[in-house]
mmCIF file of C-alpha atoms in Angstrom:
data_model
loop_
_atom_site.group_PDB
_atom_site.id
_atom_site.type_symbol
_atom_site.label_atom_id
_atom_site.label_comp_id
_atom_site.label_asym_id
_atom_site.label_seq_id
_atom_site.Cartn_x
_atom_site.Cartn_y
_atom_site.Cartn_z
ATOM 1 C CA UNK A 290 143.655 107.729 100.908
ATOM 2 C CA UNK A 291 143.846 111.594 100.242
ATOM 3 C CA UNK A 292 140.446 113.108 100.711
ATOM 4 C CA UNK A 293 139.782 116.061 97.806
ATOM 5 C CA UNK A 294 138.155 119.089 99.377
ATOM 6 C CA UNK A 295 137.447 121.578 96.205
ATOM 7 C CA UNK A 296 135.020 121.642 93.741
ATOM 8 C CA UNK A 297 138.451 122.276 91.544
ATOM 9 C CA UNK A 298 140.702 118.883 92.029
ATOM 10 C CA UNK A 299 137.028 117.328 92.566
ATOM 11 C CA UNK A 300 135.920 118.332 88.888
ATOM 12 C CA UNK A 301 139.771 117.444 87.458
ATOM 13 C CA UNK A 302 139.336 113.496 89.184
ATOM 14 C CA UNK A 303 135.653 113.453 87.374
ATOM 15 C CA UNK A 304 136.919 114.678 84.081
ATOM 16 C CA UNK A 305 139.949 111.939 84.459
ATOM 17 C CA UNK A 306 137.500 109.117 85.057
ATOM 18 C CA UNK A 307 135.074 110.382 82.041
ATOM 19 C CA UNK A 308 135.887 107.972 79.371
ATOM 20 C CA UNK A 309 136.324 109.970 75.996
ATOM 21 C CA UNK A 310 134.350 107.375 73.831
ATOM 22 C CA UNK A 311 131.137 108.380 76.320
ATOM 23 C CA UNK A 312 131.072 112.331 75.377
ATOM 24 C CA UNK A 313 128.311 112.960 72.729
ATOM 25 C CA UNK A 314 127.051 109.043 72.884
ATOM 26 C CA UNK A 315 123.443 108.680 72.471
ATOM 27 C CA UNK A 316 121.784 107.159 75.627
ATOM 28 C CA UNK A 317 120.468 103.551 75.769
ATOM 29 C CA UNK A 318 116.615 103.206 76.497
ATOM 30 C CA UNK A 319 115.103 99.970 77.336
ATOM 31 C CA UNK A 320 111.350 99.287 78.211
ATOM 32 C CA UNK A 321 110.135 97.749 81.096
ATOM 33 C CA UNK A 322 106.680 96.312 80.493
ATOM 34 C CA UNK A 323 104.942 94.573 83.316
ATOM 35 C CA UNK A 324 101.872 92.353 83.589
ATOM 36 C CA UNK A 325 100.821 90.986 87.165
ATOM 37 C CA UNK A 326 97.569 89.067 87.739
ATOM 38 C CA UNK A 327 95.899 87.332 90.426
ATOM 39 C CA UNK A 328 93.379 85.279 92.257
ATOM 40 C CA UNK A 329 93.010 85.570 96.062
ATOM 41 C CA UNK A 330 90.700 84.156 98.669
ATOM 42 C CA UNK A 331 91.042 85.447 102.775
ATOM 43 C CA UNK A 332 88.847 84.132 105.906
ATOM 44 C CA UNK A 333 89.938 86.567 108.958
ATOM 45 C CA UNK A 334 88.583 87.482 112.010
ATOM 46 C CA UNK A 335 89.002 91.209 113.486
ATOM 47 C CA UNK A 336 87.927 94.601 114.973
ATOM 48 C CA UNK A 337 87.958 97.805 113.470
ATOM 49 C CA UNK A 338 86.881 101.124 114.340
ATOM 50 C CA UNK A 339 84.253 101.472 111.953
ATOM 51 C CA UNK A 340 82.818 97.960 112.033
ATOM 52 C CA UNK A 341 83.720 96.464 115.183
ATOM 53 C CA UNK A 342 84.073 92.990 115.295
ATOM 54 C CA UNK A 343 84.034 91.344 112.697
ATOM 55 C CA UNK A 344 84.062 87.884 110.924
ATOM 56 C CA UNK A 345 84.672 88.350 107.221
ATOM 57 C CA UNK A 346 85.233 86.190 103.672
ATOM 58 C CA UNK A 347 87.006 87.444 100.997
ATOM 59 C CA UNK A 348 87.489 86.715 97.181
ATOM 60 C CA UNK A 349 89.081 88.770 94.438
ATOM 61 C CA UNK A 350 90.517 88.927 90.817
ATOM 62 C CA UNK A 351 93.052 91.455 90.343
ATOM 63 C CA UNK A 352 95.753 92.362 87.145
ATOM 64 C CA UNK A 353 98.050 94.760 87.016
ATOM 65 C CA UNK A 354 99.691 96.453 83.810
ATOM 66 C CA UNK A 355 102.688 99.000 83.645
ATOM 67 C CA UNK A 356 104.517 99.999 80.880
ATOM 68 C CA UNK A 357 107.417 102.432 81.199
ATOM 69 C CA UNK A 358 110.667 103.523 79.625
ATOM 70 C CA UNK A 359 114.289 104.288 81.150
ATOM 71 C CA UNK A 360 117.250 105.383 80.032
ATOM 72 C CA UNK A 361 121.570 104.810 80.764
ATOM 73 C CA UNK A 362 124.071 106.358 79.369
ATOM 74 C CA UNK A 363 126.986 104.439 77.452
ATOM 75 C CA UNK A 364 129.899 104.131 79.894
ATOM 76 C CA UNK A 365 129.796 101.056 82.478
ATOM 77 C CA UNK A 366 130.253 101.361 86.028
ATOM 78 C CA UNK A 367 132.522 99.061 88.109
ATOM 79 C CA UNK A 368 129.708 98.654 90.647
ATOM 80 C CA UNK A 369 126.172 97.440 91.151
ATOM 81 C CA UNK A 370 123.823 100.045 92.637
ATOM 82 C CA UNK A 371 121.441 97.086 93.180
ATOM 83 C CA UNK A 372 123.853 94.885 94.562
ATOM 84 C CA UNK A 373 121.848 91.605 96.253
ATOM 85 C CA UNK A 374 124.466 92.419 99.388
ATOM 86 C CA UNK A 375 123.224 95.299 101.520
ATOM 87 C CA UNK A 376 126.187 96.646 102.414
ATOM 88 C CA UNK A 377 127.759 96.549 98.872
ATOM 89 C CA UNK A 378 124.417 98.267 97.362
ATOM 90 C CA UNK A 379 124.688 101.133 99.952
ATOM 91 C CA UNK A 380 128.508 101.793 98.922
ATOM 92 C CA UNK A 381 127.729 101.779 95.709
ATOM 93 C CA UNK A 382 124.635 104.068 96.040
ATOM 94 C CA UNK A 383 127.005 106.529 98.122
ATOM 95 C CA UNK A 384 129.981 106.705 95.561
ATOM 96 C CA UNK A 385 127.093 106.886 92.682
ATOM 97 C CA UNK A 386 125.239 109.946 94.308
ATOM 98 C CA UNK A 387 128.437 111.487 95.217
ATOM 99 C CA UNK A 388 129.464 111.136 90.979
ATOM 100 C CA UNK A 389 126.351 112.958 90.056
ATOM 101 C CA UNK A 390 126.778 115.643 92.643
ATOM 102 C CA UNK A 391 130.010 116.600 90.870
ATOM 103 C CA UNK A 392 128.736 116.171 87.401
ATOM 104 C CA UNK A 393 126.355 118.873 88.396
ATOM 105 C CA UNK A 394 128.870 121.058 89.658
ATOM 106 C CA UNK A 395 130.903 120.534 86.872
ATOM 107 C CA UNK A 396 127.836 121.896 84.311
ATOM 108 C CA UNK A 397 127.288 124.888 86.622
ATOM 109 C CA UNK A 398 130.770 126.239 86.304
ATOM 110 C CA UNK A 399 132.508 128.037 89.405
ATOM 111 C CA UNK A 400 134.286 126.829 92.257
ATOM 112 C CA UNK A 401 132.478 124.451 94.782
ATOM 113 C CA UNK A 402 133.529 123.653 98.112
ATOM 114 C CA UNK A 403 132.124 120.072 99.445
ATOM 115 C CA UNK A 404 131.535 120.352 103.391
ATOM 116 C CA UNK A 405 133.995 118.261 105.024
ATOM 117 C CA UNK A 406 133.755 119.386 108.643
ATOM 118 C CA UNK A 407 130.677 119.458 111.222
ATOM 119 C CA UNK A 408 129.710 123.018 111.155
ATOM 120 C CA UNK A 409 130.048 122.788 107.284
ATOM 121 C CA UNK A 410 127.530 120.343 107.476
ATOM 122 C CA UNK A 411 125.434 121.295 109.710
ATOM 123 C CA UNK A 412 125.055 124.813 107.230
ATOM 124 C CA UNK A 413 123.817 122.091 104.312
ATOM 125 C CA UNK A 414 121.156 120.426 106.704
ATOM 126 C CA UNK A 415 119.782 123.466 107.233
ATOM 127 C CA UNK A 416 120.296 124.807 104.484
ATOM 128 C CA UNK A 417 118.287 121.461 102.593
ATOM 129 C CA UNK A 418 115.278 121.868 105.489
ATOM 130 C CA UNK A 419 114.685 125.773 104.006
ATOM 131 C CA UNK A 420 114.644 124.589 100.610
ATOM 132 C CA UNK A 421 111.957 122.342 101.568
ATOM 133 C CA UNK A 422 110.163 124.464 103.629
ATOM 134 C CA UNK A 423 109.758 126.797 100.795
ATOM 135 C CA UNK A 424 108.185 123.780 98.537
ATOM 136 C CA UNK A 425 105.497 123.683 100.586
ATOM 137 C CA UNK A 426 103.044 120.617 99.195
ATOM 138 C CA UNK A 427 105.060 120.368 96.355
ATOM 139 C CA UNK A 428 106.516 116.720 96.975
ATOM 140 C CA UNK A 429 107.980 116.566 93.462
ATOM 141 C CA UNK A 430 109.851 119.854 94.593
ATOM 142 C CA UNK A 431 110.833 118.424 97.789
ATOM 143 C CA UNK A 432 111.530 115.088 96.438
ATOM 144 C CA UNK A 433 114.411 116.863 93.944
ATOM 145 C CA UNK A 434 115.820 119.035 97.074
ATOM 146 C CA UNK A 435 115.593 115.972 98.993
ATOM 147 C CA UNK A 436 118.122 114.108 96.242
ATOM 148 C CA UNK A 437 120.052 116.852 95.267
ATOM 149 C CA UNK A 438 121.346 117.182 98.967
ATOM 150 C CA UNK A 439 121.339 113.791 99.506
ATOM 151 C CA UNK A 440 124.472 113.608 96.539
ATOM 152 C CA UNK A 441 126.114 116.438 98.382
ATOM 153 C CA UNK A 442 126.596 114.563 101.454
ATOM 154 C CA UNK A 443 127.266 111.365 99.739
ATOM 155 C CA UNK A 444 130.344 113.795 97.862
ATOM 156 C CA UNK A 445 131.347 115.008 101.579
ATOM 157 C CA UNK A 446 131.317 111.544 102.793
ATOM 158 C CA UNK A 447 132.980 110.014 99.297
ATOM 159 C CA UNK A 448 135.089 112.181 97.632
ATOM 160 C CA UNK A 449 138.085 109.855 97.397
ATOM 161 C CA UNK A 450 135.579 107.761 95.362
ATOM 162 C CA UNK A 451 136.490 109.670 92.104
ATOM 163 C CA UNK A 452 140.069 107.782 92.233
ATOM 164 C CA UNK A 453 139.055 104.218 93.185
ATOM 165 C CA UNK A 454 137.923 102.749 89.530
ATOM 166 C CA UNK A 455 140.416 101.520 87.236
ATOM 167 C CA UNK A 456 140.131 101.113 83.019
ATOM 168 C CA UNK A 457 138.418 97.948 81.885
ATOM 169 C CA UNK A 458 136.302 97.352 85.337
ATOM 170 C CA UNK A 459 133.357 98.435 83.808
ATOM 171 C CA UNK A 460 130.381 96.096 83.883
ATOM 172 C CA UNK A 461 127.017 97.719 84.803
ATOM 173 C CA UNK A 462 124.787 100.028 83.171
ATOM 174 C CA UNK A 463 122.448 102.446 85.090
ATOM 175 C CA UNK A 464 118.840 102.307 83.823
ATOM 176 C CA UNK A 465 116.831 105.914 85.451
ATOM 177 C CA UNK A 466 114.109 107.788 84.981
ATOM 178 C CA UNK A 467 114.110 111.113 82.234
ATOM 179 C CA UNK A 468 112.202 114.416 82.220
ATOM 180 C CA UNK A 469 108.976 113.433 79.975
ATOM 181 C CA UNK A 470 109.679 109.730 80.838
ATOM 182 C CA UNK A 471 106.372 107.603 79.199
ATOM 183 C CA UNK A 472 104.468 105.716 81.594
ATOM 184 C CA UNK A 473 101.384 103.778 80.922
ATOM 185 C CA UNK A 474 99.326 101.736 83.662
ATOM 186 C CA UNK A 475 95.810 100.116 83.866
ATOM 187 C CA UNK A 476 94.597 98.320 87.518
ATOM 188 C CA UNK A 477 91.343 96.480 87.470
ATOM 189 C CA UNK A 478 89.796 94.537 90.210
ATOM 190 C CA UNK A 479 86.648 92.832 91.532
ATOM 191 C CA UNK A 480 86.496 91.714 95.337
ATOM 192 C CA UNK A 481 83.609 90.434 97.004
ATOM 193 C CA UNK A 482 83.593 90.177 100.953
ATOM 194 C CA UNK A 483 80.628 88.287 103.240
ATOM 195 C CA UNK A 484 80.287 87.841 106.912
ATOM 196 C CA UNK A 485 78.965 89.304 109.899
ATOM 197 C CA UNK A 486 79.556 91.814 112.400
ATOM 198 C CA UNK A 487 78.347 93.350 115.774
ATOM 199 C CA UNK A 488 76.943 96.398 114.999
ATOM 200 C CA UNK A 489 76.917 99.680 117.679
ATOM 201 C CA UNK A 490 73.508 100.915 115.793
ATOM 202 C CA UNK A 491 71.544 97.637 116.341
ATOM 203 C CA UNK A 492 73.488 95.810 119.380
ATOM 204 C CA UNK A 493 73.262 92.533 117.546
ATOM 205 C CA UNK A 494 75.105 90.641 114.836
ATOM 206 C CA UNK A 495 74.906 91.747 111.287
ATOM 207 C CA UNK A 496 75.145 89.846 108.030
ATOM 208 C CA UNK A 497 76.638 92.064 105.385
ATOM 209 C CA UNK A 498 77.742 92.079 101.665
ATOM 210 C CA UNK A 499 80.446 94.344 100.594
ATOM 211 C CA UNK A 500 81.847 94.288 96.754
ATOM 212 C CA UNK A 501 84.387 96.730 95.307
ATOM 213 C CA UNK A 502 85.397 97.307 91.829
ATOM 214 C CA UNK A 503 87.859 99.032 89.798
ATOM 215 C CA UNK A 504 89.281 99.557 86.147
ATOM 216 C CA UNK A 505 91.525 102.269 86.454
ATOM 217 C CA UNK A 506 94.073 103.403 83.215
ATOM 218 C CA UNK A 507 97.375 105.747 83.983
ATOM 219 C CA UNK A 508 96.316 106.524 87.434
ATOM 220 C CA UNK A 509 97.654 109.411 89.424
ATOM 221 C CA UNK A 510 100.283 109.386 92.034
ATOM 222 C CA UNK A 511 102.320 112.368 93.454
ATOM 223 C CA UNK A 512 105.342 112.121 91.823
ATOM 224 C CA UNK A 513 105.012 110.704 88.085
ATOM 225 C CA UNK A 514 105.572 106.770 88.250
ATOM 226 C CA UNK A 515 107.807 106.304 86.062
ATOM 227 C CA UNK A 516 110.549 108.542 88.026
ATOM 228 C CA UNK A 517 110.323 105.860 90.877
ATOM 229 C CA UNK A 518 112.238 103.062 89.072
ATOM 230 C CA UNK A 519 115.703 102.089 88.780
ATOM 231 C CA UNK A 520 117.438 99.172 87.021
ATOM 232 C CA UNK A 521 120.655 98.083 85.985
ATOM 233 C CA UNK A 522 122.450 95.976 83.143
ATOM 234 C CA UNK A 523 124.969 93.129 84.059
ATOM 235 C CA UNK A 524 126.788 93.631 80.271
ATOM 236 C CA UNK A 525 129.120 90.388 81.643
ATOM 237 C CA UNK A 526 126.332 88.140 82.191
ATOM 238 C CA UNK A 527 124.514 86.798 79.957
ATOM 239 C CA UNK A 528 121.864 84.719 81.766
ATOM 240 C CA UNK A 529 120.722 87.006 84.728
ATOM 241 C CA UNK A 530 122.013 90.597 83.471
ATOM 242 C CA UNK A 531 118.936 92.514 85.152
ATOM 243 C CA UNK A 532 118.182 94.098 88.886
ATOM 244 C CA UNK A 533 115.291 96.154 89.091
ATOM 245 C CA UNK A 534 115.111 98.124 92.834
ATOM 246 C CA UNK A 535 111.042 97.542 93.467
ATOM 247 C CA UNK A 536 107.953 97.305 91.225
ATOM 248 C CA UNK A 537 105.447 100.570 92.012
ATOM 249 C CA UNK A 538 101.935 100.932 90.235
ATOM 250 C CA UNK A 539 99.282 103.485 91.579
ATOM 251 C CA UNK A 540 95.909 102.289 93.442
ATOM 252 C CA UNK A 541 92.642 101.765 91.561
ATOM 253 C CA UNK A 542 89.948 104.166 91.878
ATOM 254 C CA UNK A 543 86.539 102.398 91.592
ATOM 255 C CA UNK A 544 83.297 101.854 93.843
ATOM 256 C CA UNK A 545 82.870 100.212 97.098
ATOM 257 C CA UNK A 546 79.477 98.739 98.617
ATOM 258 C CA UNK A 547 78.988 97.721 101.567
ATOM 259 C CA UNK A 548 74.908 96.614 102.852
ATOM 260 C CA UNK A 549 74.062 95.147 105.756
ATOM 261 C CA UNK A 550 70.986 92.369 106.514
ATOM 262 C CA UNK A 551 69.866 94.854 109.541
ATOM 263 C CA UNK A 552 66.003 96.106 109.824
ATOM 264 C CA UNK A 553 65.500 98.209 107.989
ATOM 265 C CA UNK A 554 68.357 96.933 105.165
ATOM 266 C CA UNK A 555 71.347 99.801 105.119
ATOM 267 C CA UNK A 556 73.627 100.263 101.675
ATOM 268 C CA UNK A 557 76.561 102.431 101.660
ATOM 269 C CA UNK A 558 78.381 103.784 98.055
ATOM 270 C CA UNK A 559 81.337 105.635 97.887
ATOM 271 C CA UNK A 560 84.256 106.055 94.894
ATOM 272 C CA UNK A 561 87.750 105.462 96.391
ATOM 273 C CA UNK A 562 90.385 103.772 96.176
ATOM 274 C CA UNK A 563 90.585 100.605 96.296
ATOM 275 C CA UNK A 564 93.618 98.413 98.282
ATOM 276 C CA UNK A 565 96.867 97.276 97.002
ATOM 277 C CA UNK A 566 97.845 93.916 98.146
ATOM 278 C CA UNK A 567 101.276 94.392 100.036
ATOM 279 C CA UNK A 568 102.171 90.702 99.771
ATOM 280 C CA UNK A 569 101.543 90.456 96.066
ATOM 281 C CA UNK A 570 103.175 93.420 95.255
ATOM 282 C CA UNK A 571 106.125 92.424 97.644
ATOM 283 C CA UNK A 572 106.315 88.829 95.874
ATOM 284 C CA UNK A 573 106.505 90.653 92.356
ATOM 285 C CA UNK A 574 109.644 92.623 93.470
ATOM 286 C CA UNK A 575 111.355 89.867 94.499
ATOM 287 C CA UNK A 576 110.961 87.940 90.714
ATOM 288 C CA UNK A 577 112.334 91.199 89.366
ATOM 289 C CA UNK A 578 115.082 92.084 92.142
ATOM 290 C CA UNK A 579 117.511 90.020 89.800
ATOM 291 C CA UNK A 580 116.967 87.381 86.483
ATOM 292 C CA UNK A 581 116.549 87.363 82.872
ATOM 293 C CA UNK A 582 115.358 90.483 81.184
ATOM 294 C CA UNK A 583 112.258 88.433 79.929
ATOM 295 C CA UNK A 584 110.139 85.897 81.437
ATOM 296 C CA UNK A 585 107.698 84.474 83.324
ATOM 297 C CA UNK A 586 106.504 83.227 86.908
ATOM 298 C CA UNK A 587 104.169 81.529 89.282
ATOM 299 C CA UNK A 588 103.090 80.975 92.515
ATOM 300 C CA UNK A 589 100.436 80.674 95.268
ATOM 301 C CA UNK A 590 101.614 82.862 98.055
ATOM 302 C CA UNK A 591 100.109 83.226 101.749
ATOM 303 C CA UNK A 592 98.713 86.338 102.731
ATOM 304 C CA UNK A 593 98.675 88.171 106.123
ATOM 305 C CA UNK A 594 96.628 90.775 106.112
ATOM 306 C CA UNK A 595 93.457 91.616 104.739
ATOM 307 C CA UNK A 596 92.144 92.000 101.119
ATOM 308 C CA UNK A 597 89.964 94.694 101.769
ATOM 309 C CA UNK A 598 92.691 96.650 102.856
ATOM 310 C CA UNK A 599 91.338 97.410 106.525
ATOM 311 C CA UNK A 600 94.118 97.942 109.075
ATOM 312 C CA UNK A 601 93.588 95.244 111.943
ATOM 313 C CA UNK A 602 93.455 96.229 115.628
ATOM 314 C CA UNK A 603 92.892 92.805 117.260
ATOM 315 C CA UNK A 604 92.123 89.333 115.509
ATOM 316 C CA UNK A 605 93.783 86.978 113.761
ATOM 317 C CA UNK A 606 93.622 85.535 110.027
ATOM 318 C CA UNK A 607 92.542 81.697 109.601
ATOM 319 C CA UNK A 608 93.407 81.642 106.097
ATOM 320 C CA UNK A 609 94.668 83.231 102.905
ATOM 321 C CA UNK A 610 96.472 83.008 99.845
ATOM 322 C CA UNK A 611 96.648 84.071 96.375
ATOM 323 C CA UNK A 612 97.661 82.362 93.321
ATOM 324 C CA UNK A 613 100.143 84.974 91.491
ATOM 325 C CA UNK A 614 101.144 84.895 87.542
ATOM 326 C CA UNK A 615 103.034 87.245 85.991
ATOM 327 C CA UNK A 616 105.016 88.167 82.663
ATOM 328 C CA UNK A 617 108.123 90.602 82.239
ATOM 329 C CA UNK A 618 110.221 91.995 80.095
ATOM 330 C CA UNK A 619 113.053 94.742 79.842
ATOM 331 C CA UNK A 620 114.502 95.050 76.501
ATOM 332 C CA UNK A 621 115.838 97.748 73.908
ATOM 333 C CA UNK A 622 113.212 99.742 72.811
ATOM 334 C CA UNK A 623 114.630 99.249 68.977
ATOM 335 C CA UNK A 624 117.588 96.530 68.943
ATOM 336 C CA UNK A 625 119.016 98.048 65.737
ATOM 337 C CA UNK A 626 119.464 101.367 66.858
ATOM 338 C CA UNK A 627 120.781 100.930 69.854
#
């Protein structure tokens, strides 16, 4: 297949594949509204830097709300971004990224050349590290150079892409983030860990007690949450139309102590935050990687690492699991308008 090589016959295949009934078209929103809740219990035995070794017990009562809004425009694509095949998801991706790199020339104006040879893109990697550079700690800044080069190289590496779709293939609908995007979250937890420990300050084993507890609404993360999720729309079928690419919330802040049965008895506070379990938050993914835009699920899952969030150095784990509901849904924000 003839590869294009200027911004020009690039921005006449995009303007081809445009459909005419999408210009003006309001966009679609949907809401994704979340609820994850759970009850855990962990027995593990380990060493840490700060503790040593240590034989600990673990409870813990977690939920987890988000509530968050995203937005496709009318036209359907022919493919699925969130493909369950790997190697179909990353083509897709590719030939997506490369699209929006040439919508974006197109609403600049002027003549763009896409790098086709080595040198050409060599220039762009460099030229993408010095944009970053100059964000500094800015990672919403170098998050946006990050993706806006990354859909220049996916137009170098795709630019026969704009040709390959044909009329009436359309069947998914792009769900992504918007500037202002609404995002509302609330974490709370209790966990309560017992056991003992050989501590370097006494040289003996010591019982200890250490509880941590949260309630944390719309926390902060570096880049606003809401701009982390993507979905898509099967409009063909009707029983399992929706892929969502992972389920994000940020970390509860709250307050840890920790005492310890030595002589005399030793209590540490502190405010900070407080662990996300991996294997939860991995398990709730999956239920939303593809299904019904509403529903409902259950399960008691194992766990293999610890509650409290402490990264093992040696030691193993006896026991653990948590018993996982949650709730789900991803639906027009107001059927009749849309």
């Amino acid at each position: 297949m003839r590869h294009l090589t200027t911004g020009k016959t690039l921005l006449l295949g995009l303007a081809l594949l445009l459909p005419a009934a999408a210009i003006g078209a309001e966009p679609i929103e949907r809401e994704l509204h979340v609820i994850v809740e759970f009850d855990a219990e962990q027995t593990w035995v380990s060493k840490t830097e700060e503790y040593g070794h240590q034989h600990s017990e673990a409870t813990t009562h977690q939920r987890y709300e988000l509530r968050t809004r995203l937005r496709a425009e009318p036209e359907l694509h022919s493919r699925n971004i969130l493909d369950l095949d790997k190697e179909t998801r990353l083509k897709a991706k590719t030939i997506w990224l490369a699209r929006q790199a040439i919508e974006e020339m197109k609403a600049s104006g002027g003549e763009v050349v896409i790098p086709t040879t080595p040198e050409q893109k060599q220039a762009m990697s460099r030229k993408m590290q010095e944009q970053q550079v100059e964000c500094g700690g800015d990672m919403a800044c170098r998050q946006a150079v990050q993706m806006r080069f990354a859909k220049l190289f996916a137009a170098a590496e795709y630019p026969e892409a704009l040709e390959e779709d044909e009329p009436g293939t359309g069947r998914y609908r792009y769900f992504e983030p918007y500037e202002g995007c609404p995002v509302e979250t609330r974490v709370t937890m209790e966990m309560t860990t017992e056991g003992v420990h050989y501590s370097e300050r006494t040289q003996e084993l010591v019982p200890f007690k250490e509880t941590r507890s949260a309630d944390t609404v719309n926390g902060e993360t570096e880049v606003p949450l809401c701009e982390r999720y993507l979905a898509v729309i099967d409009a063909k079928d009707d029983r399992d139309p929706m892929y969502i690419e992972n389920f994000y919330l940020p970390s509860a802040v709250g307050e840890t102590v920790r005492t310890e049965q030595s002589d005399p008895v030793w209590t540490e506070r502190k405010t900070e935050s407080q662990p996300q379990n991996a294997f939860v938050l991995g398990w709730v993914t999956q239920q939303l990687r593809h299904g019904p835009t509403s529903g409902s699920a259950e399960e008691t899952i194992s766990l293999h690492g610890p509650l409290n969030g402490i990264s093992r150095q040696s030691g193993n784990y006896t026991h653990g699991e948590a018993h996982v509901k949650m709730t789900w849904r991803f639906e027009k924000v107001d059927e009749d308008a849309q």
